[in-house]
CSV table of C-alpha atoms (C1' of nucleotides) in Angstrom, one decimal:
chain,number,residue,atom,x,y,z
A,9,MET,CA,0.0,0.0,0.0
A,10,SER,CA,2.9,2.3,-0.5
A,11,LYS,CA,1.4,3.5,-3.8
A,12,ALA,CA,-1.2,5.7,-2.1
A,13,ARG,CA,-1.2,8.2,-4.9
A,14,THR,CA,-4.0,7.4,-7.3
A,15,SER,CA,-2.5,9.1,-10.4
A,16,THR,CA,0.9,9.7,-11.8
A,17,PRO,CA,1.9,13.1,-13.1
A,18,ARG,CA,1.5,11.7,-16.6
A,19,GLU,CA,-2.0,10.5,-16.0
A,20,ARG,CA,-2.9,13.9,-14.6
A,21,TYR,CA,-1.4,15.6,-17.6
A,22,ARG,CA,-3.3,13.3,-19.9
A,23,ALA,CA,-6.6,13.9,-18.2
A,24,GLN,CA,-6.0,17.6,-18.2
A,25,VAL,CA,-5.3,17.7,-22.0
A,26,ARG,CA,-8.3,15.5,-22.6
A,27,ALA,CA,-10.4,17.9,-20.6
A,28,GLU,CA,-9.0,20.9,-22.6
A,29,ILE,CA,-9.8,19.2,-25.9
A,30,LYS,CA,-13.4,18.6,-24.8
A,31,GLU,CA,-13.7,22.2,-23.6
A,32,HIS,CA,-12.7,23.4,-27.1
A,33,ALA,CA,-15.0,20.9,-28.6
A,34,TRP,CA,-18.0,22.2,-26.6
A,35,GLU,CA,-17.1,25.7,-27.5
A,36,GLN,CA,-17.1,24.7,-31.2
A,37,ILE,CA,-20.3,22.8,-30.9
A,38,ALA,CA,-22.1,25.7,-29.2
A,39,THR,CA,-21.3,28.0,-32.0
A,40,ALA,CA,-21.4,25.8,-35.1
A,41,GLY,CA,-23.2,22.6,-34.1
A,42,ALA,CA,-22.0,19.1,-33.6
A,43,SER,CA,-21.7,18.3,-37.3
A,44,ALA,CA,-19.2,21.1,-37.8
A,45,LEU,CA,-16.8,19.8,-35.1
A,46,SER,CA,-13.3,19.6,-36.5
A,47,LEU,CA,-10.4,17.8,-34.7
A,48,ASN,CA,-8.0,19.8,-36.8
A,49,ALA,CA,-9.4,23.1,-35.7
A,50,ILE,CA,-9.3,22.1,-32.1
A,51,ALA,CA,-5.7,21.0,-32.4
A,52,LYS,CA,-4.7,24.3,-34.1
A,53,ARG,CA,-6.5,26.3,-31.4
A,54,MET,CA,-4.6,24.4,-28.8
A,55,GLY,CA,-1.3,25.1,-30.5
A,56,MET,CA,-0.5,21.6,-31.6
A,57,SER,CA,-0.7,19.8,-34.9
A,58,GLY,CA,-3.5,17.6,-36.1
A,59,PRO,CA,-2.5,14.0,-35.4
A,60,ALA,CA,-1.6,14.8,-31.9
A,61,LEU,CA,-5.2,14.6,-30.8
A,62,TYR,CA,-5.3,11.0,-31.8
A,63,ARG,CA,-3.2,10.2,-28.8
A,64,TYR,CA,-6.1,11.3,-26.6
A,65,PHE,CA,-9.1,10.2,-28.6
A,66,ASP,CA,-9.5,7.3,-31.1
A,67,GLY,CA,-11.1,9.7,-33.5
A,68,ARG,CA,-13.9,12.1,-34.1
A,69,ASP,CA,-16.6,9.5,-33.2
A,70,GLU,CA,-15.0,8.7,-29.9
A,71,LEU,CA,-14.7,12.3,-29.0
A,72,ILE,CA,-18.4,13.0,-29.8
A,73,THR,CA,-19.4,9.9,-27.9
A,74,GLU,CA,-17.5,11.2,-24.9
A,75,LEU,CA,-19.3,14.6,-25.2
A,76,ILE,CA,-22.6,12.8,-25.4
A,77,ARG,CA,-21.7,10.9,-22.3
A,78,ASP,CA,-20.8,14.1,-20.5
A,79,ALA,CA,-24.1,15.7,-21.6
A,80,TYR,CA,-26.1,12.8,-20.3
A,81,ARG,CA,-24.2,12.9,-17.0
A,82,SER,CA,-24.8,16.7,-16.8
A,83,GLN,CA,-28.5,16.3,-17.3
A,84,ALA,CA,-28.7,13.4,-14.8
A,85,ASP,CA,-26.9,15.5,-12.3
A,86,THR,CA,-29.2,18.5,-12.6
A,87,PHE,CA,-32.2,16.2,-12.2
A,88,ARG,CA,-30.6,14.5,-9.2
A,89,THR,CA,-29.6,17.7,-7.4
A,90,ALA,CA,-33.0,19.2,-8.1
A,91,ALA,CA,-34.7,16.1,-6.7
A,92,GLY,CA,-32.3,16.0,-3.8
A,93,ALA,CA,-33.3,19.6,-2.9
A,94,GLY,CA,-36.8,18.5,-2.5
A,95,ALA,CA,-38.0,19.7,-5.9
A,96,GLY,CA,-41.2,18.1,-7.2
A,97,LEU,CA,-42.2,17.5,-10.8
A,98,ALA,CA,-42.5,21.2,-11.4
A,99,GLY,CA,-39.1,21.8,-10.0
A,100,LEU,CA,-37.6,19.1,-12.3
A,101,ALA,CA,-39.3,20.8,-15.2
A,102,HIS,CA,-37.8,24.1,-14.4
A,103,ALA,CA,-34.4,22.6,-13.8
A,104,LEU,CA,-34.6,20.9,-17.2
A,105,ARG,CA,-35.5,24.0,-19.0
A,106,ALA,CA,-32.7,26.0,-17.3
A,107,TRP,CA,-30.3,23.3,-18.2
A,108,ALA,CA,-31.4,23.2,-21.8
A,109,LEU,CA,-31.3,27.0,-22.3
A,110,ASP,CA,-27.9,27.0,-20.7
A,111,ASP,CA,-26.5,25.3,-23.8
A,112,PRO,CA,-29.0,24.4,-26.5
A,113,GLN,CA,-26.5,22.5,-28.6
A,114,ARG,CA,-25.8,20.2,-25.7
A,115,TYR,CA,-29.5,19.5,-25.4
A,116,PHE,CA,-29.7,18.7,-29.1
A,117,LEU,CA,-26.6,16.5,-28.9
A,118,ILE,CA,-28.6,14.0,-26.8
A,119,HIS,CA,-32.2,14.8,-27.8
A,120,GLY,CA,-31.8,16.0,-31.3
A,121,THR,CA,-31.6,14.4,-34.7
A,122,PRO,CA,-30.1,10.9,-34.4
A,123,VAL,CA,-27.4,9.7,-36.8
A,124,PRO,CA,-28.8,6.6,-38.5
A,125,GLY,CA,-25.9,4.3,-37.9
A,126,TYR,CA,-24.9,5.4,-34.4
A,127,HIS,CA,-25.6,3.3,-31.4
A,128,ALA,CA,-24.8,4.7,-27.9
A,129,PRO,CA,-22.7,2.5,-25.6
A,130,ASP,CA,-24.5,0.7,-22.8
A,131,ASP,CA,-23.3,2.9,-20.0
A,132,ILE,CA,-25.0,5.9,-21.7
A,133,THR,CA,-28.3,4.2,-21.9
A,134,GLU,CA,-27.9,3.3,-18.2
A,135,ILE,CA,-27.5,7.0,-17.3
A,136,ALA,CA,-30.6,7.8,-19.4
A,137,ALA,CA,-32.5,5.2,-17.5
A,138,GLU,CA,-31.4,6.7,-14.3
A,139,THR,CA,-32.7,10.0,-15.3
A,140,MET,CA,-36.0,8.5,-16.2
A,141,ALA,CA,-36.1,6.9,-12.8
A,142,VAL,CA,-35.9,10.3,-11.1
A,143,ILE,CA,-38.9,11.4,-13.2
A,144,VAL,CA,-40.9,8.4,-12.4
A,145,ASP,CA,-40.2,8.8,-8.7
A,146,ALA,CA,-41.3,12.4,-8.8
A,147,CYS,CA,-44.5,11.4,-10.6
A,148,ALA,CA,-45.2,8.8,-8.0
A,149,ALA,CA,-45.0,11.4,-5.3
A,150,LEU,CA,-47.8,13.4,-6.9
A,151,PRO,CA,-51.4,13.0,-5.9
A,152,PRO,CA,-52.9,10.4,-8.1
A,153,SER,CA,-55.0,11.7,-11.0
A,154,ASP,CA,-58.7,10.8,-10.7
A,155,GLY,CA,-60.5,9.0,-13.5
A,156,ALA,CA,-60.0,5.6,-15.1
A,157,GLY,CA,-56.9,5.1,-17.1
A,158,GLY,CA,-57.3,4.9,-20.9
A,159,ALA,CA,-56.1,2.2,-23.3
A,160,PHE,CA,-52.5,3.3,-23.0
A,161,ASP,CA,-52.5,2.8,-19.2
A,162,ALA,CA,-53.8,-0.8,-19.8
A,163,HIS,CA,-51.0,-1.3,-22.3
A,164,LEU,CA,-48.4,-0.1,-19.8
A,165,ASP,CA,-49.7,-2.6,-17.3
A,166,THR,CA,-48.1,-5.3,-19.4
A,167,HIS,CA,-45.3,-3.3,-21.0
A,168,ARG,CA,-43.5,-1.8,-18.1
A,169,GLN,CA,-40.1,-3.6,-17.9
A,170,TRP,CA,-38.4,-0.2,-18.7
A,171,ALA,CA,-39.5,1.0,-15.3
A,172,GLY,CA,-37.5,-1.7,-13.6
A,173,ASP,CA,-39.0,-3.3,-10.5
A,174,ARG,CA,-40.5,-0.1,-9.3
A,175,ALA,CA,-44.0,-0.7,-8.0
A,176,ALA,CA,-45.5,2.3,-9.7
A,177,ASP,CA,-49.0,2.5,-11.0
A,178,SER,CA,-49.5,2.6,-14.7
A,179,ALA,CA,-50.9,6.1,-14.5
A,180,VAL,CA,-47.7,7.1,-12.9
A,181,LEU,CA,-45.6,5.7,-15.7
A,182,HIS,CA,-47.9,7.3,-18.2
A,183,ARG,CA,-47.5,10.6,-16.5
A,184,ALA,CA,-43.7,10.2,-16.6
A,185,LEU,CA,-43.8,9.6,-20.3
A,186,SER,CA,-46.1,12.5,-20.9
A,187,PHE,CA,-43.8,14.7,-18.8
A,188,TRP,CA,-40.9,13.7,-20.9
A,189,SER,CA,-42.5,14.0,-24.3
A,190,ARG,CA,-44.5,17.2,-23.6
A,191,LEU,CA,-41.6,19.1,-22.2
A,192,HIS,CA,-39.3,17.9,-24.9
A,193,GLY,CA,-41.9,19.1,-27.4
A,194,VAL,CA,-42.0,22.7,-26.2
A,195,LEU,CA,-38.3,22.8,-25.3
A,196,SER,CA,-37.0,21.5,-28.6
A,197,LEU,CA,-39.3,23.8,-30.6
A,198,GLU,CA,-38.2,26.7,-28.5
A,199,LEU,CA,-34.5,25.9,-28.7
A,200,ALA,CA,-34.7,25.3,-32.5
A,201,GLY,CA,-36.0,28.8,-32.8
A,202,GLN,CA,-39.3,27.7,-34.3
A,203,PHE,CA,-41.1,30.2,-32.1
A,204,THR,CA,-38.9,33.2,-32.9
A,205,GLY,CA,-40.9,35.7,-35.0
A,206,MET,CA,-44.2,34.4,-33.6
A,207,GLY,CA,-44.1,37.0,-30.9
A,208,PHE,CA,-45.2,35.1,-27.8
A,209,ASP,CA,-43.1,34.1,-24.9
A,210,PRO,CA,-42.0,30.5,-25.0
A,211,ALA,CA,-41.6,30.4,-21.2
A,212,LEU,CA,-45.3,31.0,-20.8
A,213,LEU,CA,-46.2,28.1,-23.2
A,214,PHE,CA,-43.8,25.9,-21.2
A,215,GLU,CA,-45.5,27.0,-18.0
A,216,ALA,CA,-48.9,26.3,-19.5
A,217,GLU,CA,-47.9,22.9,-20.6
A,218,LEU,CA,-46.5,22.1,-17.2
A,219,LYS,CA,-49.5,23.3,-15.4
A,220,ASP,CA,-51.8,21.2,-17.6
A,221,LEU,CA,-49.5,18.3,-17.0
A,222,LEU,CA,-49.8,18.6,-13.2
A,223,GLY,CA,-53.4,19.9,-13.1
A,224,PRO,CA,-55.9,17.3,-14.0
B,238,MET,CA,-48.0,34.9,-78.0
B,239,SER,CA,-46.6,32.5,-80.5
B,240,LYS,CA,-44.5,30.9,-77.8
B,241,ALA,CA,-47.3,29.0,-76.1
B,242,ARG,CA,-45.0,26.2,-75.0
B,243,THR,CA,-43.9,26.9,-71.4
B,244,SER,CA,-40.6,25.0,-71.5
B,245,THR,CA,-37.9,24.4,-74.0
B,246,PRO,CA,-36.4,20.9,-74.3
B,247,ARG,CA,-33.3,22.2,-72.5
B,248,GLU,CA,-35.3,23.5,-69.6
B,249,ARG,CA,-37.1,20.2,-69.4
B,250,TYR,CA,-33.8,18.3,-69.4
B,251,ARG,CA,-32.5,20.6,-66.7
B,252,ALA,CA,-35.5,20.2,-64.5
B,253,GLN,CA,-35.3,16.4,-64.9
B,254,VAL,CA,-31.6,16.3,-63.9
B,255,ARG,CA,-32.3,18.5,-60.9
B,256,ALA,CA,-35.1,16.2,-59.9
B,257,GLU,CA,-32.9,13.2,-60.3
B,258,ILE,CA,-30.2,14.8,-58.1
B,259,LYS,CA,-32.7,15.5,-55.4
B,260,GLU,CA,-33.9,11.9,-55.6
B,261,HIS,CA,-30.5,10.6,-55.0
B,262,ALA,CA,-30.0,13.2,-52.2
B,263,TRP,CA,-33.2,12.0,-50.5
B,264,GLU,CA,-32.1,8.4,-50.8
B,265,GLN,CA,-28.7,9.3,-49.2
B,266,ILE,CA,-30.3,11.3,-46.4
B,267,ALA,CA,-32.7,8.6,-45.6
B,268,THR,CA,-29.9,6.1,-45.0
B,269,ALA,CA,-27.1,8.2,-43.6
B,270,GLY,CA,-28.7,11.5,-42.4
B,271,ALA,CA,-28.4,14.9,-43.8
B,272,SER,CA,-25.0,15.6,-42.4
B,273,ALA,CA,-23.6,12.8,-44.5
B,274,LEU,CA,-25.0,14.1,-47.8
B,275,SER,CA,-22.2,14.1,-50.4
B,276,LEU,CA,-22.4,15.9,-53.7
B,277,ASN,CA,-19.5,13.8,-55.0
B,278,ALA,CA,-21.3,10.6,-54.1
B,279,ILE,CA,-24.4,11.7,-55.9
B,280,ALA,CA,-22.5,12.7,-59.0
B,281,LYS,CA,-20.7,9.3,-59.1
B,282,ARG,CA,-23.9,7.5,-58.6
B,283,MET,CA,-25.4,9.4,-61.5
B,284,GLY,CA,-22.5,8.6,-63.8
B,285,MET,CA,-21.0,12.0,-64.0
B,286,SER,CA,-18.1,13.7,-62.4
B,287,GLY,CA,-18.1,16.0,-59.4
B,288,PRO,CA,-18.2,19.6,-60.6
B,289,ALA,CA,-21.1,18.8,-63.0
B,290,LEU,CA,-23.6,19.1,-60.2
B,291,TYR,CA,-22.6,22.8,-59.7
B,292,ARG,CA,-24.4,23.5,-63.0
B,293,TYR,CA,-27.6,22.6,-61.2
B,294,PHE,CA,-27.1,23.7,-57.7
B,295,ASP,CA,-24.9,26.5,-56.3
B,296,GLY,CA,-23.5,24.1,-53.8
B,297,ARG,CA,-24.3,21.8,-51.0
B,298,ASP,CA,-26.2,24.4,-49.0
B,299,GLU,CA,-28.5,25.3,-51.8
B,300,LEU,CA,-29.3,21.7,-52.4
B,301,ILE,CA,-30.1,21.1,-48.8
B,302,THR,CA,-32.2,24.3,-48.7
B,303,GLU,CA,-34.1,23.0,-51.7
B,304,LEU,CA,-34.7,19.7,-50.0
B,305,ILE,CA,-35.9,21.6,-46.9
B,306,ARG,CA,-38.3,23.5,-49.1
B,307,ASP,CA,-39.6,20.3,-50.6
B,308,ALA,CA,-40.0,18.7,-47.2
B,309,TYR,CA,-42.1,21.7,-46.0
B,310,ARG,CA,-44.2,21.6,-49.1
B,311,SER,CA,-44.8,17.9,-48.7
B,312,GLN,CA,-45.9,18.4,-45.1
B,313,ALA,CA,-48.1,21.3,-46.0
B,314,ASP,CA,-49.7,19.2,-48.8
B,315,THR,CA,-50.5,16.3,-46.5
B,316,PHE,CA,-52.1,18.7,-44.1
B,317,ARG,CA,-54.1,20.4,-46.8
B,318,THR,CA,-55.3,17.2,-48.4
B,319,ALA,CA,-56.2,15.8,-45.1
B,320,ALA,CA,-58.1,19.0,-44.2
B,321,GLY,CA,-59.7,19.0,-47.6
B,322,ALA,CA,-61.0,15.5,-47.1
B,323,GLY,CA,-62.8,16.7,-44.1
B,324,ALA,CA,-60.4,15.5,-41.5
B,325,GLY,CA,-60.6,17.1,-38.1
B,326,LEU,CA,-57.7,17.7,-35.7
B,327,ALA,CA,-57.4,14.0,-35.0
B,328,GLY,CA,-57.2,13.3,-38.7
B,329,LEU,CA,-54.5,15.9,-39.1
B,330,ALA,CA,-52.6,14.3,-36.3
B,331,HIS,CA,-52.8,10.9,-37.9
B,332,ALA,CA,-51.8,12.3,-41.2
B,333,LEU,CA,-48.8,14.0,-39.6
B,334,ARG,CA,-47.7,10.8,-37.9
B,335,ALA,CA,-48.0,8.8,-41.1
B,336,TRP,CA,-46.1,11.4,-43.0
B,337,ALA,CA,-43.3,11.5,-40.4
B,338,LEU,CA,-43.0,7.7,-40.2
B,339,ASP,CA,-42.8,7.5,-44.0
B,340,ASP,CA,-39.4,9.2,-43.9
B,341,PRO,CA,-38.1,10.1,-40.5
B,342,GLN,CA,-35.0,11.9,-41.8
B,343,ARG,CA,-37.3,14.1,-43.8
B,344,TYR,CA,-39.1,15.0,-40.6
B,345,PHE,CA,-35.8,15.7,-38.9
B,346,LEU,CA,-34.6,17.8,-41.8
B,347,ILE,CA,-37.3,20.4,-40.9
B,348,HIS,CA,-38.0,19.7,-37.3
B,349,GLY,CA,-34.7,18.5,-36.0
B,350,THR,CA,-31.5,20.0,-34.8
B,351,PRO,CA,-31.0,23.4,-36.2
B,352,VAL,CA,-27.7,24.5,-37.7
B,353,PRO,CA,-26.7,27.6,-35.7
B,354,GLY,CA,-25.8,29.8,-38.6
B,355,TYR,CA,-28.6,28.8,-41.0
B,356,HIS,CA,-31.6,31.0,-41.8
B,357,ALA,CA,-34.3,29.7,-44.0
B,358,PRO,CA,-35.5,31.8,-46.9
B,359,ASP,CA,-38.7,33.7,-46.5
B,360,ASP,CA,-40.7,31.5,-48.8
B,361,ILE,CA,-40.1,28.6,-46.5
B,362,THR,CA,-41.3,30.3,-43.4
B,363,GLU,CA,-44.4,31.3,-45.5
B,364,ILE,CA,-45.1,27.6,-46.2
B,365,ALA,CA,-44.6,26.8,-42.5
B,366,ALA,CA,-47.1,29.6,-41.6
B,367,GLU,CA,-49.5,28.1,-44.1
B,368,THR,CA,-49.3,24.8,-42.3
B,369,MET,CA,-49.9,26.4,-39.0
B,370,ALA,CA,-53.0,28.1,-40.4
B,371,VAL,CA,-54.5,24.7,-41.3
B,372,ILE,CA,-54.0,23.6,-37.7
B,373,VAL,CA,-55.5,26.8,-36.3
B,374,ASP,CA,-58.5,26.3,-38.5
B,375,ALA,CA,-59.0,22.7,-37.4
B,376,CYS,CA,-58.7,23.9,-33.8
B,377,ALA,CA,-61.3,26.6,-34.4
B,378,ALA,CA,-63.7,23.9,-35.7
B,379,LEU,CA,-63.6,22.1,-32.4
B,380,PRO,CA,-66.1,22.6,-29.6
B,381,PRO,CA,-64.6,25.2,-27.3
B,382,SER,CA,-63.0,23.9,-24.1
B,383,ASP,CA,-64.8,24.9,-21.0
B,384,GLY,CA,-63.1,26.7,-18.2
B,385,ALA,CA,-61.3,30.0,-18.0
B,386,GLY,CA,-58.1,30.4,-19.9
B,387,GLY,CA,-54.9,30.6,-18.0
B,388,ALA,CA,-52.1,33.1,-18.0
B,389,PHE,CA,-50.8,32.0,-21.4
B,390,ASP,CA,-54.2,32.6,-23.0
B,391,ALA,CA,-54.2,36.1,-21.7
B,392,HIS,CA,-50.7,36.5,-23.0
B,393,LEU,CA,-51.8,35.3,-26.4
B,394,ASP,CA,-54.5,37.9,-26.5
B,395,THR,CA,-51.9,40.5,-27.0
B,396,HIS,CA,-49.3,38.4,-28.8
B,397,ARG,CA,-51.2,36.8,-31.7
B,398,GLN,CA,-49.8,38.5,-34.8
B,399,TRP,CA,-48.5,35.1,-35.9
B,400,ALA,CA,-52.1,34.0,-36.4
B,401,GLY,CA,-52.6,36.7,-39.0
B,402,ASP,CA,-56.0,38.4,-39.0
B,403,ARG,CA,-57.8,35.2,-38.2
B,404,ALA,CA,-60.5,35.9,-35.6
B,405,ALA,CA,-59.7,33.0,-33.4
B,406,ASP,CA,-60.1,32.9,-29.7
B,407,SER,CA,-57.0,32.8,-27.6
B,408,ALA,CA,-57.9,29.3,-26.4
B,409,VAL,CA,-57.9,28.2,-30.0
B,410,LEU,CA,-54.4,29.5,-30.6
B,411,HIS,CA,-53.3,27.9,-27.4
B,412,ARG,CA,-54.7,24.6,-28.5
B,413,ALA,CA,-53.0,24.9,-31.9
B,414,LEU,CA,-49.6,25.5,-30.2
B,415,SER,CA,-50.2,22.6,-27.8
B,416,PHE,CA,-51.2,20.4,-30.8
B,417,TRP,CA,-48.0,21.2,-32.5
B,418,SER,CA,-45.6,20.9,-29.5
B,419,ARG,CA,-47.2,17.8,-28.0
B,420,LEU,CA,-47.3,15.8,-31.2
B,421,HIS,CA,-43.9,16.9,-32.0
B,422,GLY,CA,-42.7,15.8,-28.6
B,423,VAL,CA,-44.0,12.2,-29.0
B,424,LEU,CA,-43.1,12.0,-32.6
B,425,SER,CA,-39.6,13.2,-32.4
B,426,LEU,CA,-38.8,10.9,-29.5
B,427,GLU,CA,-40.3,8.0,-31.3
B,428,LEU,CA,-38.5,8.7,-34.6
B,429,ALA,CA,-35.2,9.3,-32.7
B,430,GLY,CA,-35.6,5.8,-31.3
B,431,GLN,CA,-35.7,6.9,-27.7
B,432,PHE,CA,-38.5,4.5,-27.0
B,433,THR,CA,-36.9,1.5,-28.6
B,434,GLY,CA,-36.0,-1.0,-25.9
B,435,MET,CA,-38.6,0.4,-23.5
B,436,GLY,CA,-41.1,-2.2,-24.8
B,437,PHE,CA,-44.3,-0.2,-25.2
B,438,ASP,CA,-46.0,0.8,-28.4
B,439,PRO,CA,-45.3,4.5,-29.3
B,440,ALA,CA,-48.5,4.6,-31.4
B,441,LEU,CA,-50.5,4.1,-28.2
B,442,LEU,CA,-48.7,6.9,-26.5
B,443,PHE,CA,-49.3,9.1,-29.5
B,444,GLU,CA,-53.0,8.2,-29.4
B,445,ALA,CA,-53.2,8.9,-25.7
B,446,GLU,CA,-51.6,12.3,-26.1
B,447,LEU,CA,-54.0,13.1,-28.9
B,448,LYS,CA,-57.0,12.0,-26.9
B,449,ASP,CA,-55.9,14.1,-24.0
B,450,LEU,CA,-55.4,17.0,-26.3
B,451,LEU,CA,-58.9,16.7,-27.7
B,452,GLY,CA,-60.6,15.7,-24.6
B,453,PRO,CA,-60.8,18.4,-21.9
C,107,DC,C1',-24.3,28.3,-91.4
C,108,DA,C1',-22.1,30.7,-87.8
C,109,DT,C1',-22.2,32.3,-83.2
C,110,DG,C1',-23.3,32.0,-78.3
C,111,DG,C1',-24.9,29.6,-74.3
C,112,DC,C1',-25.1,25.5,-71.9
C,113,DG,C1',-23.4,20.9,-70.1
C,114,DG,C1',-19.5,18.2,-68.9
C,115,DT,C1',-14.6,17.3,-68.0
C,116,DG,C1',-10.0,17.3,-65.7
C,117,DA,C1',-7.0,19.8,-62.8
C,118,DG,C1',-6.3,21.9,-58.7
C,119,DA,C1',-6.8,24.5,-54.1
C,120,DA,C1',-8.1,24.1,-49.4
C,121,DG,C1',-10.3,21.6,-45.9
C,122,DC,C1',-11.2,17.4,-43.3
C,123,DT,C1',-10.2,12.4,-41.0
C,124,DA,C1',-6.9,9.2,-40.1
C,125,DT,C1',-2.5,6.3,-40.4
C,126,DC,C1',2.3,6.0,-40.4
C,127,DA,C1',7.3,6.4,-39.3
C,128,DC,C1',10.3,9.0,-36.8
C,129,DG,C1',12.5,11.8,-33.0
C,130,DA,C1',12.5,13.6,-28.5
C,131,DA,C1',11.3,13.8,-23.8
C,132,DC,C1',10.0,11.4,-20.0
C,133,DA,C1',9.7,7.4,-16.4
C,134,DT,C1',11.2,3.1,-14.9
C,135,DT,C1',14.3,-0.4,-14.2
C,136,DA,C1',19.1,-2.6,-13.9
D,97,DT,C1',24.1,6.4,-12.8
D,98,DA,C1',23.1,4.2,-17.1
D,99,DA,C1',20.1,1.7,-20.1
D,100,DT,C1',15.7,0.6,-21.5
D,101,DG,C1',11.0,1.3,-22.6
D,102,DT,C1',6.8,4.1,-22.8
D,103,DT,C1',4.5,8.3,-24.1
D,104,DC,C1',4.0,12.6,-26.7
D,105,DG,C1',4.3,15.3,-30.7
D,106,DT,C1',5.7,16.1,-35.5
D,107,DG,C1',5.8,15.9,-40.7
D,108,DA,C1',4.5,13.1,-44.6
D,109,DT,C1',0.9,10.8,-46.8
D,110,DA,C1',-3.5,8.8,-48.5
D,111,DG,C1',-8.2,9.5,-49.3
D,112,DC,C1',-12.2,11.9,-48.8
D,113,DT,C1',-14.9,16.2,-49.1
D,114,DT,C1',-16.6,21.1,-51.3
D,115,DC,C1',-15.8,24.2,-54.7
D,116,DT,C1',-13.3,27.1,-58.6
D,117,DC,C1',-11.3,27.4,-62.9
D,118,DA,C1',-10.1,26.8,-67.8
D,119,DC,C1',-11.2,24.2,-71.6
D,120,DC,C1',-14.0,21.5,-75.0
D,121,DG,C1',-18.0,20.0,-77.5
D,122,DC,C1',-22.7,20.0,-78.5
D,123,DC,C1',-27.1,22.0,-79.3
D,124,DA,C1',-30.1,25.9,-80.5
D,125,DT,C1',-31.1,30.0,-82.0
D,126,DG,C1',-30.3,34.0,-85.0
DNA sequence: CATGGCGGTGAGAAGCTATCACGAACATTA
DNA sequence: TAATGTTCGTGATAGCTTCTCACCGCCATG
C-alpha cells in the first residue's frame, strides 16, 4: 500500500489535456453545431498539430461519444440535485428548462436528430434510464389523478419492464412519459427557434404545458 | 404569344436532372442522415463527375435548402389534403404521424437539430405559416374547451400577430400550439428511437396524447 | 451556317479524418 | 548512474470532401 497516490503526473497531464480538448469541442459545438466539429481546428487552437489529438481520442466519433456521455451525465446531475433539494415534478421541469437553455446544442446533442448508424454505448443508456427513474419517482410522489386510465394505461400494465421493479401505478408511468414528451416538445421547438418571430413568450407556453400536466 | 410552350427541351432536361439529383439526395439522407450528404457521391452514382452538379445547384447548402423546401411543401400538402378531405384535428394528427414515419429523416430535416448559422429563406417560413394556419382552423372547428383560460391565454390575447388576421379565440391559438408541440414531442422521441428498448408501443402513447389534447 | 450559351470534364486549391514512421522527452528499471 | 521502454508530438501521406477554374464539345437560336 505504498502507492497511495491514485494518479501519476503523466496521467494527470493526460486527463488535463483530454479535458481541454473537450472544452474546445464544446465551444465549437455551441457556435457551429456538432456536425461542424473539427479535430483539426481544435488542435490548431490548442497550439498543436493535427494528429496529436489521436493520442487522446481514437477519432472524431469517440470524442463525440464522450461529449454525449458528459451531456447525459450533466443532465442526470441536474435532475438528481433538483430532486435531492426536494423539488417536485414542477421543480424538475424548471431545472430541465434552465439546463437546456444554458447550452441548446448540448441539449440537441442528446435529444436531437439521431445519426442513423450510431448506437450509444450501454453505459450511456444506463445514465438515461437513471434520469427516467428520477422522473418516475417524482410522478409517484404526486397525488394520483382521478378518473379511469385509458387504453395506454392498460397497455403499460403489461409493458413496463423499462420502469424496472419499481412498484409504480400505470398512471404514474404514463404521466412520466407525458412529462418527458411534452416538455421535450415545447423545449425542442423553442431551442430550435421555431417560435422566434411568432411574438409570444415560450416560457409561458412551457409553463402552461407544465400546469396542464400537473393539473388534472 | 406564339411561344405558347412553357418550356424548351433544355429546360425540361435541366428540370429532370435537378429532380434526379434530389432523388439521390433523399435516398442518401434517408440512409445516412443529412450531415452525410455528399455531392460527390451523388455525382458518381449518376454517372457524372463531381463539378457537373454545380451547374444545377450552387452548392451543398443550396441543395439542402431545396430539400428543406420540398419537405415543408410535402408536409403542407399532407395537411391540406387531409383537411380538404374533411379530417378534423385527429385526422391531421394521424396524417402527420404517417407522414413522419414515411421518412423520419425528412421529418428531422425540418423539425430536427438546427444549424446555428442557418436561416431559412422567406418563402419557406411562409409555407410553415400556411401549415400552422391549417392547424389553427382545425382547432377553431372544435367545440370550445370549458373553463377559464390561464395566464398563457391572456398573453396570447396580446401576442397573436403570428395568427394573421384570423379571428380565433386565444384558447384556439393555445390549442394549436399545444397540438404542435405535444405531437412533435412524442413523434420526435419515437423517430429518434428513444422509445426502442422500452417495450411499449409508441403509437398508443401518441394516441393517448392526442386524446388528452382533444378531450378536456 | 455561324455564333453564343449550356453541359460536362479534368486539374487543382483548401479543408477534413486518419495512419504511419520518426524523433524527443519522460519514467522506470538494472 | 546508465540503459531501457513508454509516451507525446511532428511531418508526410492517403483518401475523402466542397468548390473554382479553364477548356472543350454540343445544341439551339439568329
